[in-house]
XYZ file of N, CA, C and O in Angstrom:
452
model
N 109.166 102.716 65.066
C 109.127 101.292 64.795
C 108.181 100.617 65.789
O 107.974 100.982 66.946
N 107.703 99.692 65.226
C 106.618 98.912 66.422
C 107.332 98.143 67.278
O 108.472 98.061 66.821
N 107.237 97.562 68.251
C 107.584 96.780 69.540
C 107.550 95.428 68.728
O 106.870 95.227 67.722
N 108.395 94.547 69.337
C 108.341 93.514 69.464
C 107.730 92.715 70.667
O 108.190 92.799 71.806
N 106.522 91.836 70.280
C 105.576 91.219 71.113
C 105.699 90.044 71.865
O 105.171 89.380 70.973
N 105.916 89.272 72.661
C 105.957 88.463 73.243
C 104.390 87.997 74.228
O 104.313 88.427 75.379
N 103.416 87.258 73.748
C 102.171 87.069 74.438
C 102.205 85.636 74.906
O 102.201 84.612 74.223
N 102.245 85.805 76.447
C 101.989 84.583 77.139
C 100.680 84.133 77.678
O 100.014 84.946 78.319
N 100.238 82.925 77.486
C 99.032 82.683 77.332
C 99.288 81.552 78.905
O 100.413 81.171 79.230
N 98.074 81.196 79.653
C 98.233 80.210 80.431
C 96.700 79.899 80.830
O 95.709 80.598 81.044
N 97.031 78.244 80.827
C 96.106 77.439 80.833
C 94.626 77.670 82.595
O 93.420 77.493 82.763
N 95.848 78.145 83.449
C 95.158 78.051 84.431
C 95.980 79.779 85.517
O 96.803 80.441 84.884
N 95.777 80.056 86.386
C 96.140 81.312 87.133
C 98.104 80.796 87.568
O 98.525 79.977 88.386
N 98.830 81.680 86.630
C 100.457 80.925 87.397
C 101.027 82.157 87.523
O 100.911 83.012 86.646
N 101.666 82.333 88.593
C 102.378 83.679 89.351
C 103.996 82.860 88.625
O 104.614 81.798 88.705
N 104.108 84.658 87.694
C 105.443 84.928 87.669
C 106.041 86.161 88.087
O 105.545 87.238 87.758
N 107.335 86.057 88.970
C 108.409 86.014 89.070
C 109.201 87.199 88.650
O 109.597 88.194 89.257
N 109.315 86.762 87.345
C 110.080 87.719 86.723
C 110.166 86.763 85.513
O 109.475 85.744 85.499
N 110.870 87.022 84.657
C 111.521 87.197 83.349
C 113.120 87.054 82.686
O 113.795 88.077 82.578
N 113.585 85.929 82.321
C 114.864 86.580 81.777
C 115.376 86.260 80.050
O 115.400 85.177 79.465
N 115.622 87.156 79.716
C 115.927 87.088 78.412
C 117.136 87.372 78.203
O 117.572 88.351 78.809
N 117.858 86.783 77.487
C 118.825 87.099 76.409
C 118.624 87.746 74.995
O 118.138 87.155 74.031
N 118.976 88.781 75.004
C 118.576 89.238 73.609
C 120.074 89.718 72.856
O 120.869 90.651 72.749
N 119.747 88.114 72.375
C 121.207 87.375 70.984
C 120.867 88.496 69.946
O 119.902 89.253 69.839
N 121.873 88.344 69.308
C 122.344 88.639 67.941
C 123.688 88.353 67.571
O 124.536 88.356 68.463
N 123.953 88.155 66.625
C 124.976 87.490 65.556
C 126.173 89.107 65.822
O 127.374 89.127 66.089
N 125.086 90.397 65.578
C 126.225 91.044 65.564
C 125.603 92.036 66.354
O 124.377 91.972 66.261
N 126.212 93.358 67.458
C 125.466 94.261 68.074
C 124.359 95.051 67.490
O 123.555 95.532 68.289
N 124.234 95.207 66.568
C 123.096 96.155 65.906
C 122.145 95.239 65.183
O 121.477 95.555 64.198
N 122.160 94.035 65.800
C 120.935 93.261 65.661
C 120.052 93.007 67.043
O 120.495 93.459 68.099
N 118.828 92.295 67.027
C 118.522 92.291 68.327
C 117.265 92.988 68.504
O 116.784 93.527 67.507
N 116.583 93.075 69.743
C 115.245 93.839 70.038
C 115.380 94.437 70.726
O 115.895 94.118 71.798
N 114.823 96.052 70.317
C 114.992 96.894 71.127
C 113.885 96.833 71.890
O 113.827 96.076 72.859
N 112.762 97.727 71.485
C 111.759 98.072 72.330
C 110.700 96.840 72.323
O 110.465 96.339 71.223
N 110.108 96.366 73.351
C 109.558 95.168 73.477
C 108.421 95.912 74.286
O 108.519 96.961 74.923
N 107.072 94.922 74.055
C 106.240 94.329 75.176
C 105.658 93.363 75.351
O 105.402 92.555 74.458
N 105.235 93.216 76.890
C 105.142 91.716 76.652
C 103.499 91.803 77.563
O 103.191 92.577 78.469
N 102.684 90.731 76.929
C 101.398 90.418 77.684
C 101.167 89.191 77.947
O 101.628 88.165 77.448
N 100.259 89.397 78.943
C 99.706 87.731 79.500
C 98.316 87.688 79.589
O 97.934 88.767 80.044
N 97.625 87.130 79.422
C 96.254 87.051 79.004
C 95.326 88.138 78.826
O 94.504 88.713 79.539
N 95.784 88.240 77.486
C 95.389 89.849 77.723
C 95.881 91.087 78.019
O 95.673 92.156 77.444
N 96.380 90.905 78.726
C 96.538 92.205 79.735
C 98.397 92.960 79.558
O 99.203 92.040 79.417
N 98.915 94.054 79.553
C 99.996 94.432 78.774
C 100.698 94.484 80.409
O 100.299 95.246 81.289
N 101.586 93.699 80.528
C 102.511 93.848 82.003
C 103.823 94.291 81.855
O 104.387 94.476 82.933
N 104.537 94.538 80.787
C 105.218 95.308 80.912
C 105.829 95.704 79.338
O 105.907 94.844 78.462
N 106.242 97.113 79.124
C 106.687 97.450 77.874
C 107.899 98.588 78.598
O 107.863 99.257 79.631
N 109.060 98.415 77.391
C 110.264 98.485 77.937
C 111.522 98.618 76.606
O 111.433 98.470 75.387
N 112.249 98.837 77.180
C 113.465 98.459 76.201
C 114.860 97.570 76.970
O 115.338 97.614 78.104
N 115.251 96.666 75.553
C 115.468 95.540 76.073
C 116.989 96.494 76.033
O 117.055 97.556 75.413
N 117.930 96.019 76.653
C 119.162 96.095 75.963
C 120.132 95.694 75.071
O 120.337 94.487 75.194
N 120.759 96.171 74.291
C 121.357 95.858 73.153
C 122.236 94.760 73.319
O 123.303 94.852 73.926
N 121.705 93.464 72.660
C 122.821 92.797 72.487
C 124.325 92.069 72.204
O 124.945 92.285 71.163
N 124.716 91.369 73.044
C 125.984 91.141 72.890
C 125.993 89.669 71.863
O 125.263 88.730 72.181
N 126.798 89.593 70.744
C 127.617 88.488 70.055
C 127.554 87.343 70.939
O 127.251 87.719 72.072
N 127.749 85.898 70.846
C 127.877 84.837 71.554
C 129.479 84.957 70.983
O 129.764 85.486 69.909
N 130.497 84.336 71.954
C 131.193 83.902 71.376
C 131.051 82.288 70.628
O 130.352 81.385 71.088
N 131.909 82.195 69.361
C 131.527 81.160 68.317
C 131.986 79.944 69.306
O 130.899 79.371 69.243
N 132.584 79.291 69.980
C 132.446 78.425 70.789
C 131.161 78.216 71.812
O 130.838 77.217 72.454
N 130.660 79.283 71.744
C 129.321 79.268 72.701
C 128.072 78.660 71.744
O 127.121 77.914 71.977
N 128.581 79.385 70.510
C 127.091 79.119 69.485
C 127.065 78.037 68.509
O 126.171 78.082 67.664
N 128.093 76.843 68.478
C 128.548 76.273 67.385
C 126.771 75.310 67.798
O 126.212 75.190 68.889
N 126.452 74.928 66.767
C 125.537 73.529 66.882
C 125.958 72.593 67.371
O 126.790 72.076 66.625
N 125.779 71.884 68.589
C 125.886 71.159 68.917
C 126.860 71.105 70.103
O 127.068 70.112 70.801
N 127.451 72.366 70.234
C 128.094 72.439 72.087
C 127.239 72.455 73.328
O 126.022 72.619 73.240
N 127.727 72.323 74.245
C 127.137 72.493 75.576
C 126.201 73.646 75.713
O 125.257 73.532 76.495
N 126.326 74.471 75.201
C 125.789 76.110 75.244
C 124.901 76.362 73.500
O 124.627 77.426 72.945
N 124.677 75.103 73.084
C 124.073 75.666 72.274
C 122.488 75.896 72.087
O 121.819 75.156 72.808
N 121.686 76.851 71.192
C 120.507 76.833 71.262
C 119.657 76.095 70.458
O 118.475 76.439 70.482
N 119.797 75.678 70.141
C 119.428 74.392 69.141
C 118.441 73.594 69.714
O 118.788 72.959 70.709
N 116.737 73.415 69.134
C 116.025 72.927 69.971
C 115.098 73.867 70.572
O 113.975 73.504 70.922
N 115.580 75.253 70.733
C 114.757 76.375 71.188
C 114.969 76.571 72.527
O 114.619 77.636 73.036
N 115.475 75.732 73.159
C 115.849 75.670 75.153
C 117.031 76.924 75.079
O 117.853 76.795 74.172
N 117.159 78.032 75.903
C 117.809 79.173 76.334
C 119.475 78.050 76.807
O 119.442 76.995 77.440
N 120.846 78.799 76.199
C 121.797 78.226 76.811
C 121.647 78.229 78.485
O 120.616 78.751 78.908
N 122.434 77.778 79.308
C 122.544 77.842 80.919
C 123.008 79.079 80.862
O 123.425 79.624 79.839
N 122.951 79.569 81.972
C 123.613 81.300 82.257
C 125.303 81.024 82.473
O 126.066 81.908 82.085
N 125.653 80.247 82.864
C 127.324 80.249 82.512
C 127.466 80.076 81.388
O 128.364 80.866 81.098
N 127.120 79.445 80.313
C 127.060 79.322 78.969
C 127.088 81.075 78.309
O 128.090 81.621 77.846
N 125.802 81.655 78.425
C 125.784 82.978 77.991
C 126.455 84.103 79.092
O 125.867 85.154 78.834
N 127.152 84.282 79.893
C 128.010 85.307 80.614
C 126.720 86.461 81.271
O 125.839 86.881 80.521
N 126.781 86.811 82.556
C 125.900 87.291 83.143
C 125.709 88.576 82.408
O 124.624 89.120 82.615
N 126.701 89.300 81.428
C 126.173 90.402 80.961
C 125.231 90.379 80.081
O 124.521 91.329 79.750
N 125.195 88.945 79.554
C 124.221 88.890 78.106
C 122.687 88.865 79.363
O 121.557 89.238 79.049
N 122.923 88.553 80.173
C 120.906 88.006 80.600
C 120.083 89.393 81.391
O 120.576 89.957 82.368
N 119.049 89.711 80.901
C 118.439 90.789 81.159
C 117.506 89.861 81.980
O 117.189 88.687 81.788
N 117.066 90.986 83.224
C 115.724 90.081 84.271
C 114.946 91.456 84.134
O 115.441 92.583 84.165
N 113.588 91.098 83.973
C 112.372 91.669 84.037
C 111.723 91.409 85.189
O 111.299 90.255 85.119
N 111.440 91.908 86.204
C 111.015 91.402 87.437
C 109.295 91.564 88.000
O 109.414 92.144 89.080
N 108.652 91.458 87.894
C 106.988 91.427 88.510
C 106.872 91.018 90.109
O 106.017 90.274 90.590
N 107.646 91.503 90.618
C 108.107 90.747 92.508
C 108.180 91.794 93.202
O 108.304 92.841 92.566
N 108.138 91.862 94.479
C 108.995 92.451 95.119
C 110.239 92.090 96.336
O 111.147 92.728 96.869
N 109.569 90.365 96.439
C 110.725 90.008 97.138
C 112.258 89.971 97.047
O 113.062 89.835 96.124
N 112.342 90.153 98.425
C 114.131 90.734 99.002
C 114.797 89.702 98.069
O 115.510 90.060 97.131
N 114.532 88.357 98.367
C 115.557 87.166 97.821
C 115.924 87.251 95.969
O 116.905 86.962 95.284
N 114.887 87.670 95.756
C 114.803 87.522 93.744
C 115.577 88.582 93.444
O 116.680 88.484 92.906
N 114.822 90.055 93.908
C 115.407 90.831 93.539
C 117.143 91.479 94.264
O 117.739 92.427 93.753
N 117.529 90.902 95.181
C 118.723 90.528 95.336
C 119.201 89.834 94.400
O 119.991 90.531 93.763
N 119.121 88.788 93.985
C 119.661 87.892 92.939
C 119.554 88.386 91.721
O 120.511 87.909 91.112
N 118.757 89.279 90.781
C 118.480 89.590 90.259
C 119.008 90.536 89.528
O 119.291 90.480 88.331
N 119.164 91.588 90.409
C 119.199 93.288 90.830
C 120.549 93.284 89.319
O 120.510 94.079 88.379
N 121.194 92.609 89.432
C 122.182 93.266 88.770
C 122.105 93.312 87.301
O 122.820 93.924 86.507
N 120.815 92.329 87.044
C 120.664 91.932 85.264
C 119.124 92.835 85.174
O 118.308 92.400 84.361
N 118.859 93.682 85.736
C 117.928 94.858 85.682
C 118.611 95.818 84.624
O 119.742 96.292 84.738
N 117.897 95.984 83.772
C 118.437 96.750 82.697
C 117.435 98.543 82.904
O 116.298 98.745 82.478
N 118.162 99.385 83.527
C 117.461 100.936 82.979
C 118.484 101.775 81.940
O 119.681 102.062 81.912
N 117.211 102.011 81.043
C 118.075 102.490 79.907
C 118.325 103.881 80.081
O 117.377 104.422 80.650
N 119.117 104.541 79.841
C 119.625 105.966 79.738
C 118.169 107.035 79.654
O 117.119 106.407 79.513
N 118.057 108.331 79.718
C 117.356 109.195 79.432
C 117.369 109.095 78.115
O 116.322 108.885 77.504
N 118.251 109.195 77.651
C 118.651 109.415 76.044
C 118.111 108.939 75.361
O 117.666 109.334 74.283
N 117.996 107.328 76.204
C 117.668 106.036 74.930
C 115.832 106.111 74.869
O 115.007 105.691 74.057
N 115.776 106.538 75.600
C 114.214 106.699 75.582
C 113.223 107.216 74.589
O 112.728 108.088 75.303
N 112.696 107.291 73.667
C 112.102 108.229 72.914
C 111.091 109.051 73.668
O 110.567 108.563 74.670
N 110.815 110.119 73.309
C 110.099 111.079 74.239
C 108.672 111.086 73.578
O 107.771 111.772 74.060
């Protein structure tokens, strides 16, 4: 299957960070697996995302505190720290401390060879 693409474009030179995604689905066997993502051009990282978790329906109704509606990502208490995956491009102590735990490595298994 092909990757799912994500291409970030920018107007002028901007240092990122890292990355965090939620990768929703309605039900677990929806969702994106294998991703990559580029920035002007250039391919910075390709990967697999991890399988998503369900929102609970109080999280996802239209129009709650936590909803996505509008395209803006819920707050991270809204989506539960297991749903948020961090992609990191850093090496600083402080991020990747904070970070470290929504680092997703996928199994040997899950890997295609």
């Amino acid at each position: 299957a092909s990757p799912h693409i994500l291409d970030l474009q920018f107007e002028a030179p901007t240092a990122v960070a890292g990355l965090r995604v939620w990768n929703y689905s309605r039900t677990p066997s929806r969702g994106v697996r294998d991703v990559e993502i580029w920035a002007d051009g250039e391919l910075i990282y390709k990967g697999i995302f991890k399988q998503g978790q369900p929102a609970p329906l109080a999280l996802s109704r239209p129009g709650s505190r936590c909803s996505t509606a509008g395209g803006a990502a819920p707050p991270p208490p809204c989506a539960g720290s297991s749903n948020w995956e961090s992609i990191l491009f850093t090496s600083n102590p402080e991020i990747l401390a904070a970070e470290g735990a929504r680092i997703y490595l996928p199994e040997p298994q899950d890997i295609a060879p």
